[in-house]
Coordinates of C-alpha atoms and ligand atoms in Angstrom, one line a residue:
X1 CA 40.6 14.3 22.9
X2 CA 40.1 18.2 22.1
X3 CA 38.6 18.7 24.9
X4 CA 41.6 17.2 27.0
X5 CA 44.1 19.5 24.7
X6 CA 41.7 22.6 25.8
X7 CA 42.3 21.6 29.4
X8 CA 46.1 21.4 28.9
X9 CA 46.7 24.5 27.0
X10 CA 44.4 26.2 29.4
X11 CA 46.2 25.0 32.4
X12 CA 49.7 25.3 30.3
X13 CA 49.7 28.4 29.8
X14 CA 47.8 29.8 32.0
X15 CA 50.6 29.2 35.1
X16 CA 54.0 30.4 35.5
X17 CA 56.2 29.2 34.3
X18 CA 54.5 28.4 31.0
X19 CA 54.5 24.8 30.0
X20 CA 52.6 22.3 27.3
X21 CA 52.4 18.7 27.2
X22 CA 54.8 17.0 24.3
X23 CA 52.0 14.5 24.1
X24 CA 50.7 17.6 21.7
X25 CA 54.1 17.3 19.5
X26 CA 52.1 14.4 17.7
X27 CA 49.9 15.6 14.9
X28 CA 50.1 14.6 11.6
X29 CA 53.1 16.9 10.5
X30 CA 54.2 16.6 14.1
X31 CA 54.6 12.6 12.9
X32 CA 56.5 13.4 9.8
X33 CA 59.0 15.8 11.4
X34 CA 59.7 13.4 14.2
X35 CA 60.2 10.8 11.0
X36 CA 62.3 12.9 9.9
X37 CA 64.7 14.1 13.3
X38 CA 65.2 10.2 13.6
X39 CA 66.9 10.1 10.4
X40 CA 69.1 13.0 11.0
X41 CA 72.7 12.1 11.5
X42 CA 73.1 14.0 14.9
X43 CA 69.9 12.3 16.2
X44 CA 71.5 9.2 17.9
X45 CA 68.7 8.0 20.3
X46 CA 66.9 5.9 17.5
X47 CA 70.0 4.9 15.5
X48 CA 71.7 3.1 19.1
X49 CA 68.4 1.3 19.8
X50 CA 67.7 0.1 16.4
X51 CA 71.4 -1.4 16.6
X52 CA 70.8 -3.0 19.8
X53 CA 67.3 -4.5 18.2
X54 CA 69.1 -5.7 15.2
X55 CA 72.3 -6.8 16.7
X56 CA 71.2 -8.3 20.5
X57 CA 67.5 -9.5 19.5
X58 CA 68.1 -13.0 20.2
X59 CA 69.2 -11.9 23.7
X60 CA 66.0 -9.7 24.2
X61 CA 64.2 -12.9 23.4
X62 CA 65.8 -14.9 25.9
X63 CA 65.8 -12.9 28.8
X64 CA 61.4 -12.4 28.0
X65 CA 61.7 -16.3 28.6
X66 CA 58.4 -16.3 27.1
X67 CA 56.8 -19.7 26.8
X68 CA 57.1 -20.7 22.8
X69 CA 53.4 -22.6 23.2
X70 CA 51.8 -20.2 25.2
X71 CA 50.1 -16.8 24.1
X72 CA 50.8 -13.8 25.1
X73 CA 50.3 -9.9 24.1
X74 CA 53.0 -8.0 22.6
X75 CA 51.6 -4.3 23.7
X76 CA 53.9 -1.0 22.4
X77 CA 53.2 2.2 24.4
X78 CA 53.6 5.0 21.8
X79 CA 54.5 2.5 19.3
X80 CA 55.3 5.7 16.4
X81 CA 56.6 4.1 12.9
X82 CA 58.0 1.2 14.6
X83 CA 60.8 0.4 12.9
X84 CA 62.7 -0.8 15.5
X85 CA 60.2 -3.0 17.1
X86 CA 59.4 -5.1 13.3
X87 CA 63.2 -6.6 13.9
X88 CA 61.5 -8.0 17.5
X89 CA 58.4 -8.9 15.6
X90 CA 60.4 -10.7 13.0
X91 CA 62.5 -13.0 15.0
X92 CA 59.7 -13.4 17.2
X93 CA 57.6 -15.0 13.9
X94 CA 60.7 -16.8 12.7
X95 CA 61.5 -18.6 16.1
X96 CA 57.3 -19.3 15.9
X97 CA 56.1 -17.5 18.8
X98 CA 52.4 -17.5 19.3
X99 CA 51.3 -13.4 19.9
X100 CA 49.4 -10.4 18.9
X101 CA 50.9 -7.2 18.8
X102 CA 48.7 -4.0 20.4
X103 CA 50.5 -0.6 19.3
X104 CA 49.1 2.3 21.2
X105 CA 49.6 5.5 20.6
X106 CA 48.2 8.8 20.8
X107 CA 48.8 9.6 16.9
X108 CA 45.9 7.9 14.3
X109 CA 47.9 8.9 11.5
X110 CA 51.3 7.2 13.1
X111 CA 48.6 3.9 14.1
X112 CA 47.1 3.7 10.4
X113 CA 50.5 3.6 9.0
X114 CA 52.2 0.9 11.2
X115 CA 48.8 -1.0 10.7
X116 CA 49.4 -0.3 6.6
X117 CA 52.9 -1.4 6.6
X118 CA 52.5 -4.8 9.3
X119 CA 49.8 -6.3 7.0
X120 CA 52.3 -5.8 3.8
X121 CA 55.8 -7.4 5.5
X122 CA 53.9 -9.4 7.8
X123 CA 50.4 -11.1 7.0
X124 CA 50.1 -13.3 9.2
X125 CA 50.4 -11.4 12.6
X126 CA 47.9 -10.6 14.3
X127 CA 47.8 -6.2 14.7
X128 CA 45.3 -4.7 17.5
X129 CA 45.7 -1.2 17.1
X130 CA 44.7 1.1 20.0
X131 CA 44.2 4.8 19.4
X132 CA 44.4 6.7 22.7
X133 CA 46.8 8.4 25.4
X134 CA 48.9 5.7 26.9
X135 CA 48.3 6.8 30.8
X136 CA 44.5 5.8 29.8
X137 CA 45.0 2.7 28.6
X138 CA 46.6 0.5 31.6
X139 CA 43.0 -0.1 32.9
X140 CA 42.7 -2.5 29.1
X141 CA 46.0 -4.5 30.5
X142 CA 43.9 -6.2 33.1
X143 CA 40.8 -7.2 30.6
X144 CA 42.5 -10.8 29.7
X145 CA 44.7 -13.7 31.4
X146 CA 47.1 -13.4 28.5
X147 CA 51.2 -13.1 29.6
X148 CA 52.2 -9.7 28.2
X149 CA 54.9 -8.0 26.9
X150 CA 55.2 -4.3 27.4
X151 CA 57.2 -2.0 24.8
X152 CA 58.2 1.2 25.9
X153 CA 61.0 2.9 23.6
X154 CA 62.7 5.7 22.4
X155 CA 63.1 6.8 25.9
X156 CA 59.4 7.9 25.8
X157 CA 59.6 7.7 29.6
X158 CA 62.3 10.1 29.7
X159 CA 59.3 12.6 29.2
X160 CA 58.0 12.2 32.6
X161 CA 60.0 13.6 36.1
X162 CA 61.3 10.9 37.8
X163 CA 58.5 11.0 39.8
X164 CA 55.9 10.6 37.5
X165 CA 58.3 7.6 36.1
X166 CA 58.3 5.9 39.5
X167 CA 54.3 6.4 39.6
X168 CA 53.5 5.4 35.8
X169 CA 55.7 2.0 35.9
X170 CA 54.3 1.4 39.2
X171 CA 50.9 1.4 37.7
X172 CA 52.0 -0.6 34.6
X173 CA 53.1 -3.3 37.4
X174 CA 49.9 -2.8 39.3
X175 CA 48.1 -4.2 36.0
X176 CA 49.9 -6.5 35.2
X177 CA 50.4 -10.4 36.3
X178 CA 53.8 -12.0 37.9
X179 CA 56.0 -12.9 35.0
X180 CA 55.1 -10.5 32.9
X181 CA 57.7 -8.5 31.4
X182 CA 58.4 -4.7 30.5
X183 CA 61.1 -3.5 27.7
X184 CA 62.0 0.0 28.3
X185 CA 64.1 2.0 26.0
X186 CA 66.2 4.7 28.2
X187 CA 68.5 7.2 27.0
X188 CA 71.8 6.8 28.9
X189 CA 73.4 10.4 30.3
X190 CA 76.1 11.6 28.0
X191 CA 78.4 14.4 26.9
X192 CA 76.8 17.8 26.0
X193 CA 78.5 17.7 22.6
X194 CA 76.8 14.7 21.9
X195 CA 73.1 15.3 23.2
X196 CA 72.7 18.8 22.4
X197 CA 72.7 18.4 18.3
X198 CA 70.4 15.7 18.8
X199 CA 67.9 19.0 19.9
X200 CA 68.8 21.4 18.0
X201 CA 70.4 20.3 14.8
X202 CA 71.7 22.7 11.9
X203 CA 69.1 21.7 9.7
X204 CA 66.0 23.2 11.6
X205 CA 64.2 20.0 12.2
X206 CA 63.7 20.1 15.9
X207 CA 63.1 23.7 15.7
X208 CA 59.8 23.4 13.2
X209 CA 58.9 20.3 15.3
X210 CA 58.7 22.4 18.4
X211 CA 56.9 25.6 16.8
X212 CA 55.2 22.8 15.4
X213 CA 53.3 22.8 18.9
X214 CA 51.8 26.7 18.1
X215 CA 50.8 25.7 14.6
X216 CA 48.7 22.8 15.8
X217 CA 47.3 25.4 18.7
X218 CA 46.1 27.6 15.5
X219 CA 44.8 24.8 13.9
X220 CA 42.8 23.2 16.1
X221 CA 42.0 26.0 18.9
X222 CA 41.7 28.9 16.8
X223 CA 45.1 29.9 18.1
X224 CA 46.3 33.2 16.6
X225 CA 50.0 32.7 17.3
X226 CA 52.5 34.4 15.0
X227 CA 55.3 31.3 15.0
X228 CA 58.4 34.0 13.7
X229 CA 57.7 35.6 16.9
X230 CA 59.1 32.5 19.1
X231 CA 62.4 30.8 19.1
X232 CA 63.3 27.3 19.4
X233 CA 65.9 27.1 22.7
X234 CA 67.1 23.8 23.5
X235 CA 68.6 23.0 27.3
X236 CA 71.1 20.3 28.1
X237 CA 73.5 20.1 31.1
X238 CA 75.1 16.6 31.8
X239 CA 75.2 16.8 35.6
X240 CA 71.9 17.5 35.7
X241 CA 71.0 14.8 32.8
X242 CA 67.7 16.2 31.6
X243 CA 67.6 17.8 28.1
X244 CA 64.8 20.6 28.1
X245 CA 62.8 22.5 25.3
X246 CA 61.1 25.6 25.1
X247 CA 59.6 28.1 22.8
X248 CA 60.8 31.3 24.0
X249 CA 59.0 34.5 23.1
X250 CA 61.0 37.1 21.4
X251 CA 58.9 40.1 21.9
X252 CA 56.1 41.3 24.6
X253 CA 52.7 40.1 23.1
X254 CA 49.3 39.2 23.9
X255 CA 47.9 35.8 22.0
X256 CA 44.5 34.8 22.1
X257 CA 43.1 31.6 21.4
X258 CA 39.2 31.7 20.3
X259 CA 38.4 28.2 20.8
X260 CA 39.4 29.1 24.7
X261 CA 38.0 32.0 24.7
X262 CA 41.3 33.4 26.5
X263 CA 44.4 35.8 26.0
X264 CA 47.8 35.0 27.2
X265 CA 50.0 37.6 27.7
X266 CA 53.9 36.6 26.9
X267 CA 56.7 38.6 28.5
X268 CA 60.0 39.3 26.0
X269 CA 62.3 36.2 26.6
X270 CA 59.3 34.4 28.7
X271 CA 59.6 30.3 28.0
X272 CA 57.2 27.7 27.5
X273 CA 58.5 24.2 28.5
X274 CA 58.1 22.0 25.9
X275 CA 59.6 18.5 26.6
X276 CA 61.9 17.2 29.0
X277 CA 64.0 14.4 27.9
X278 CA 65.7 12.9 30.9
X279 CA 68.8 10.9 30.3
X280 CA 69.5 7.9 32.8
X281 CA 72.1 5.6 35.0
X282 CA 72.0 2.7 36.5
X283 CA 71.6 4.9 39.6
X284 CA 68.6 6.9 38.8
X285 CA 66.8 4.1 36.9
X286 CA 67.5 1.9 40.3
X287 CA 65.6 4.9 42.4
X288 CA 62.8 5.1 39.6
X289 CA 62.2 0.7 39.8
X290 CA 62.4 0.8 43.6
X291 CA 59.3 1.1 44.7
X292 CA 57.3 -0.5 41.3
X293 CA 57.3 -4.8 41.4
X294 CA 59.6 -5.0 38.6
X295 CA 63.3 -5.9 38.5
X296 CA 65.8 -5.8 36.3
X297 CA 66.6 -9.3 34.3
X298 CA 68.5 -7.8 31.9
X299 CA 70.4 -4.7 30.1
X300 CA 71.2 -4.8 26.9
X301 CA 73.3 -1.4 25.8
X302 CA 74.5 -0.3 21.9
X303 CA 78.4 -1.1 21.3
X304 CA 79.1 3.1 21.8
X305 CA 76.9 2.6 25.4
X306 CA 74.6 5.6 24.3
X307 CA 71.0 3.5 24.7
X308 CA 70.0 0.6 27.3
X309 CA 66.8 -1.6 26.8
X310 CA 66.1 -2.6 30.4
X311 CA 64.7 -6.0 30.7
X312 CA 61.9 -5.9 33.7
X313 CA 60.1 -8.7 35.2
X314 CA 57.2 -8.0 37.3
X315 CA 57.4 -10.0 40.9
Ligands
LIG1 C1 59.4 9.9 20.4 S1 58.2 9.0 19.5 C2 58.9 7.4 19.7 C3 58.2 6.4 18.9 C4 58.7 4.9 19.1 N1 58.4 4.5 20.5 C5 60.2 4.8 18.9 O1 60.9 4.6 19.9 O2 60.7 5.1 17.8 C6 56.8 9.1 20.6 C7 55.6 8.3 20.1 O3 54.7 8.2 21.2 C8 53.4 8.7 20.9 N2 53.0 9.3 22.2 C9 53.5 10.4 22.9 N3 52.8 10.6 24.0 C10 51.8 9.7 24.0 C11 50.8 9.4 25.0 N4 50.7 10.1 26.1 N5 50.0 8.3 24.7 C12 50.1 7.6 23.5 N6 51.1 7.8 22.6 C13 51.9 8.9 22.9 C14 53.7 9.7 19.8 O4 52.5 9.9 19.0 C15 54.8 9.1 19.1 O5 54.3 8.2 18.1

């Protein structure tokens, strides 16, 4: 995996304008902030889809129409700390499903804890972890007969262009069997007031999250970046719908990263894309299904309409 975080850094920043993967975000104190922005107050993505997993689960479970005596995989792209997901896994045990549960996700130290906490609150299901980069793993899908059950939450996919949207649930369709189902988790577009704290909140969190980026460059690629020398500048215009992230330089400098063997030179005021977080309609997640084989069987939306889990079936 270093060698793939070399390729991207290289690549990164080595065009105009700048730009690094937030598959990077993800390290061990990467994990711990991100615990900690979804317990902020003005972070409202994970508090609407928690309600809609807690208050419409029986719904969710209906509109899988999964077959009670036949078993099928539960797999969770980029499953995190999974907290909203064990109220699935719970009524799924209760109502005596018969399933594993695969999380994937590019974090060990995120895996190792869901792992942890599963076999305390629930010993008897049956946890296949997967440690790995989620846009490597489809091949696995197609290894078994087994229904499956796709989780993709927290508006993950609101990461990708709605390009690379269209192309990655395409391929999630392309390995999976008719019948099969996909729950994804999409941000709905909102009010600037409302979004913006959600990136850039008063208490600093998303801030040390995204220099968070540069430390872990240090770290692990000899990076000799000086993080008081960038600021944290979020981005979030609701006709446009995409909430953006950069690390913006606040002085001319030159940074060199031993482990690349290579000096970037930064520009005062020059960015570096972080993260896009794209916020959806009906519309726009209509254009992103149309050409994948999935349609949608069901939406289920929070009571304030902020979050939708899209119920897909794959034709
Ligand atoms: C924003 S968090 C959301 C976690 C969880 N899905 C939720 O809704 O609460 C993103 C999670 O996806 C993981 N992740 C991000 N990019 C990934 C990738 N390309 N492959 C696998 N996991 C990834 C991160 O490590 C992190 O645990």
């Amino acid at each position: 995996m270093i060698e793939q975080f070399k390729k991207d850094v290289v690549n990164g920043l080595g065009q105009t304008p700048k730009s690094i993967p937030s598959k990077y975000f993800y390290d061990a104190l990467g994990d711990a902030l991100f615990i900690k922005i979804m317990n902020m107050p003005e972070y409202y993505p994970t508090k609407a889809e928690l309600e809609i997993f807690r208050e419409k689960n029986d719904e969710m479970i209906q509109a899988l129409s999964m077959e009670k005596d036949v078993f099928f995989e539960l797999i969770e792209l980029g499953a995190g700390n999974g907290t909203k997901t064990k109220h699935l896994l719970n009524n799924l045990l209760q109502k005596g499903y018969d399933f594993s549960y695969l999380p994937i996700d590019i974090s060990s130290t995120a895996l190792d804890d869901l792992e942890y906490k599963l076999e305390h609150e629930f010993p008897g299901l049956d946890v296949r972890k997967m440690h790995g980069d989620y846009f490597n793993v489809l091949e696995t899908l197609k290894t078994n007969n087994h229904p499956k059950v796709i989780l993709f939450l927290g508006s993950n996919i609101g990461n990708l262009t709605d390009e690379n949207s269209a192309k990655f649930i395409y391929q999630i369709g392309a390995n999976l069997k008719p019948n099969d189902k996909l729950i994804l988790g999409v941000d709905l577009i909102k009010s600037e007031d409302l979004v913006r704290p959600a990136y850039d909140d008063p208490h600093g969190i998303t801030k040390d999250f995204n220099l968070n980026l540069l430390t872990r460059i240090n770290k692990e690629l000899g990076g000799r970046f000086d993080v008081s020398k960038f600021d944290h500048v979020p981005e979030y215009y609701m006709n446009e719908g995409i909430a953006r992230s950069y690390l913006v330089s606040s002085t001319d400098q030159e940074i060199r990263i031993e482990g690349l063997d290579r000096s970037f030179s930064f520009e005062k005021g020059e960015r570096i894309q972080t993260e896009i977080s794209r916020k959806y309609n009906d519309e726009i997640m209509k254009n992103i299904l149309r050409e994948t084989d999935f349609r949608i069987v069901s939406k289920l939306t929070d009571q304030k309409g902020y979050f939708a889990d899209f119920i897909l079936n794959r034709s």
